[in-house]
Amino acid sequence: MWLEEVRETLLARRRALLSKVAQVESDLRWLDENLEPEIEEEGQEANLARLLERLGEQEREEIEQIDRALTRIEAGDYGFCEACGERIPPARLRALPTAVLCVCCTEEREGRTRG
């Protein structure tokens, strides 16, 4: 069934992201503990730390989206547009398993934010 396929895809992506976030956090701890601040390297160290933190934030946000999708699957609410209530086509959900809007509502929302 396509829904089980999407669920497995979400779980696999979640595992990969958690692993990546753990590595980023480990890298940040290493920076804090091992790099001695020198004037020339201090700016580079700060930039790297900010980049790693941002990367971690993006992944945490994606994990939250995945968790919400998994919750909707368990509740039987998965695959319905949060704006109009229509069913989101399985092809869209396979391509974007965390989608909460149908294509029409997504385009409408994007049009409002641009205009």
C-alpha atoms as a printed R data frame, in Angstrom:
    type eleno elety resid chain resno      x      y      z
1   ATOM     1    CA   MET     A     1  0.000  0.000  0.000
2   ATOM     2    CA   TRP     A     2  1.318  3.455 -0.883
3   ATOM     3    CA   LEU     A     3  0.656  4.821  2.610
4   ATOM     4    CA   GLU     A     4  2.952  2.242  4.213
5   ATOM     5    CA   GLU     A     5  5.590  3.106  1.602
6   ATOM     6    CA   VAL     A     6  5.348  6.794  2.547
7   ATOM     7    CA   ARG     A     7  5.465  5.923  6.264
8   ATOM     8    CA   GLU     A     8  8.656  3.890  5.769
9   ATOM     9    CA   THR     A     9 10.179  6.733  3.729
10  ATOM    10    CA   LEU     A    10  9.375  9.187  6.532
11  ATOM    11    CA   LEU     A    11 10.854  6.909  9.194
12  ATOM    12    CA   ALA     A    12 14.044  6.352  7.179
13  ATOM    13    CA   ARG     A    13 14.478 10.087  6.591
14  ATOM    14    CA   ARG     A    14 13.852 10.761 10.290
15  ATOM    15    CA   ARG     A    15 16.562  8.270 11.289
16  ATOM    16    CA   ALA     A    16 19.023  9.858  8.842
17  ATOM    17    CA   LEU     A    17 18.262 13.367 10.107
18  ATOM    18    CA   LEU     A    18 18.614 12.372 13.757
19  ATOM    19    CA   SER     A    19 21.988 10.887 12.967
20  ATOM    20    CA   LYS     A    20 23.061 14.036 11.125
21  ATOM    21    CA   VAL     A    21 21.838 16.314 13.941
22  ATOM    22    CA   ALA     A    22 23.745 14.211 16.467
23  ATOM    23    CA   GLN     A    23 26.900 14.610 14.358
24  ATOM    24    CA   VAL     A    24 26.406 18.386 14.090
25  ATOM    25    CA   GLU     A    25 25.958 18.642 17.854
26  ATOM    26    CA   SER     A    26 29.081 16.549 18.345
27  ATOM    27    CA   ASP     A    27 30.991 18.847 15.970
28  ATOM    28    CA   LEU     A    28 29.817 21.922 17.893
29  ATOM    29    CA   ARG     A    29 30.926 20.393 21.202
30  ATOM    30    CA   TRP     A    30 34.298 19.597 19.650
31  ATOM    31    CA   LEU     A    31 34.659 23.211 18.507
32  ATOM    32    CA   ASP     A    32 33.843 24.475 21.988
33  ATOM    33    CA   GLU     A    33 36.282 22.088 23.680
34  ATOM    34    CA   ASN     A    34 39.213 21.850 21.278
35  ATOM    35    CA   LEU     A    35 39.759 25.015 19.297
36  ATOM    36    CA   GLU     A    36 41.800 27.659 20.958
37  ATOM    37    CA   PRO     A    37 40.631 31.084 19.908
38  ATOM    38    CA   GLU     A    38 43.292 32.904 17.969
39  ATOM    39    CA   ILE     A    39 42.534 36.292 16.543
40  ATOM    40    CA   GLU     A    40 42.781 35.201 12.884
41  ATOM    41    CA   GLU     A    41 40.894 31.939 13.378
42  ATOM    42    CA   GLU     A    42 38.270 33.297 15.757
43  ATOM    43    CA   GLY     A    43 36.098 34.673 12.961
44  ATOM    44    CA   GLN     A    44 36.342 31.437 10.990
45  ATOM    45    CA   GLU     A    45 35.457 29.394 14.075
46  ATOM    46    CA   ALA     A    46 32.414 31.558 14.779
47  ATOM    47    CA   ASN     A    47 31.248 31.301 11.162
48  ATOM    48    CA   LEU     A    48 31.619 27.520 11.208
49  ATOM    49    CA   ALA     A    49 29.750 27.239 14.508
50  ATOM    50    CA   ARG     A    50 26.888 29.390 13.157
51  ATOM    51    CA   LEU     A    51 26.726 27.296  9.991
52  ATOM    52    CA   LEU     A    52 26.586 24.049 11.971
53  ATOM    53    CA   GLU     A    53 23.900 25.449 14.288
54  ATOM    54    CA   ARG     A    54 21.801 26.599 11.343
55  ATOM    55    CA   LEU     A    55 22.174 23.242  9.661
56  ATOM    56    CA   GLY     A    56 20.985 21.613 12.861
57  ATOM    57    CA   GLU     A    57 17.964 23.927 13.067
58  ATOM    58    CA   GLN     A    58 16.905 23.084  9.504
59  ATOM    59    CA   GLU     A    59 17.139 19.387 10.231
60  ATOM    60    CA   ARG     A    60 15.243 19.744 13.509
61  ATOM    61    CA   GLU     A    61 12.465 21.539 11.637
62  ATOM    62    CA   GLU     A    62 12.317 18.738  9.068
63  ATOM    63    CA   ILE     A    63 12.168 16.154 11.875
64  ATOM    64    CA   GLU     A    64  9.208 18.057 13.359
65  ATOM    65    CA   GLN     A    65  7.463 18.003  9.962
66  ATOM    66    CA   ILE     A    66  8.105 14.267  9.689
67  ATOM    67    CA   ASP     A    67  6.768 13.678 13.208
68  ATOM    68    CA   ARG     A    68  3.600 15.633 12.366
69  ATOM    69    CA   ALA     A    69  3.154 13.558  9.193
70  ATOM    70    CA   LEU     A    70  3.624 10.310 11.129
71  ATOM    71    CA   THR     A    71  1.072 11.492 13.708
72  ATOM    72    CA   ARG     A    72 -1.405 12.262 10.912
73  ATOM    73    CA   ILE     A    73 -0.837  8.786  9.446
74  ATOM    74    CA   GLU     A    74 -1.563  7.161 12.821
75  ATOM    75    CA   ALA     A    75 -4.648  9.345 13.338
76  ATOM    76    CA   GLY     A    76 -5.965  8.662  9.838
77  ATOM    77    CA   ASP     A    77 -5.751 12.356  8.881
78  ATOM    78    CA   TYR     A    78 -2.771 12.013  6.555
79  ATOM    79    CA   GLY     A    79 -3.199 13.044  2.946
80  ATOM    80    CA   PHE     A    80 -5.820 15.740  3.380
81  ATOM    81    CA   CYS     A    81 -5.109 19.392  2.634
82  ATOM    82    CA   GLU     A    82 -5.091 21.501  5.789
83  ATOM    83    CA   ALA     A    83 -6.491 24.487  3.879
84  ATOM    84    CA   CYS     A    84 -9.308 23.065  1.758
85  ATOM    85    CA   GLY     A    85 -9.760 19.572  3.180
86  ATOM    86    CA   GLU     A    86 -9.426 17.865 -0.211
87  ATOM    87    CA   ARG     A    87 -7.358 14.714 -0.590
88  ATOM    88    CA   ILE     A    88 -3.742 15.311 -1.595
89  ATOM    89    CA   PRO     A    89 -2.866 12.978 -4.486
90  ATOM    90    CA   PRO     A    90 -0.637 10.025 -3.514
91  ATOM    91    CA   ALA     A    91  1.905 11.029 -6.180
92  ATOM    92    CA   ARG     A    92  2.435 14.374 -4.398
93  ATOM    93    CA   LEU     A    93  2.747 12.649 -1.040
94  ATOM    94    CA   ARG     A    94  5.299 10.196 -2.417
95  ATOM    95    CA   ALA     A    95  7.329 13.113 -3.765
96  ATOM    96    CA   LEU     A    96  6.820 15.302 -0.676
97  ATOM    97    CA   PRO     A    97  5.716 13.074  2.222
98  ATOM    98    CA   THR     A    98  5.439 15.987  4.671
99  ATOM    99    CA   ALA     A    99  3.064 17.966  2.438
100 ATOM   100    CA   VAL     A   100  0.100 19.447  4.297
101 ATOM   101    CA   LEU     A   101 -1.359 21.393  1.374
102 ATOM   102    CA   CYS     A   102 -2.595 20.314 -2.035
103 ATOM   103    CA   VAL     A   103 -0.937 21.847 -5.094
104 ATOM   104    CA   CYS     A   104 -3.705 24.422 -5.597
105 ATOM   105    CA   CYS     A   105 -3.551 25.681 -2.012
106 ATOM   106    CA   THR     A   106  0.249 25.709 -2.081
107 ATOM   107    CA   GLU     A   107  0.248 27.820 -5.246
108 ATOM   108    CA   GLU     A   108 -2.380 30.143 -3.778
109 ATOM   109    CA   ARG     A   109 -0.367 30.595 -0.573
110 ATOM   110    CA   GLU     A   110  2.848 31.206 -2.490
111 ATOM   111    CA   GLY     A   111  1.069 33.751 -4.681
112 ATOM   112    CA   ARG     A   112 -0.090 35.664 -1.591
113 ATOM   113    CA   THR     A   113  3.379 35.755 -0.065
114 ATOM   114    CA   ARG     A   114  4.944 36.985 -3.330
115 ATOM   115    CA   GLY     A   115  2.294 39.574 -3.996
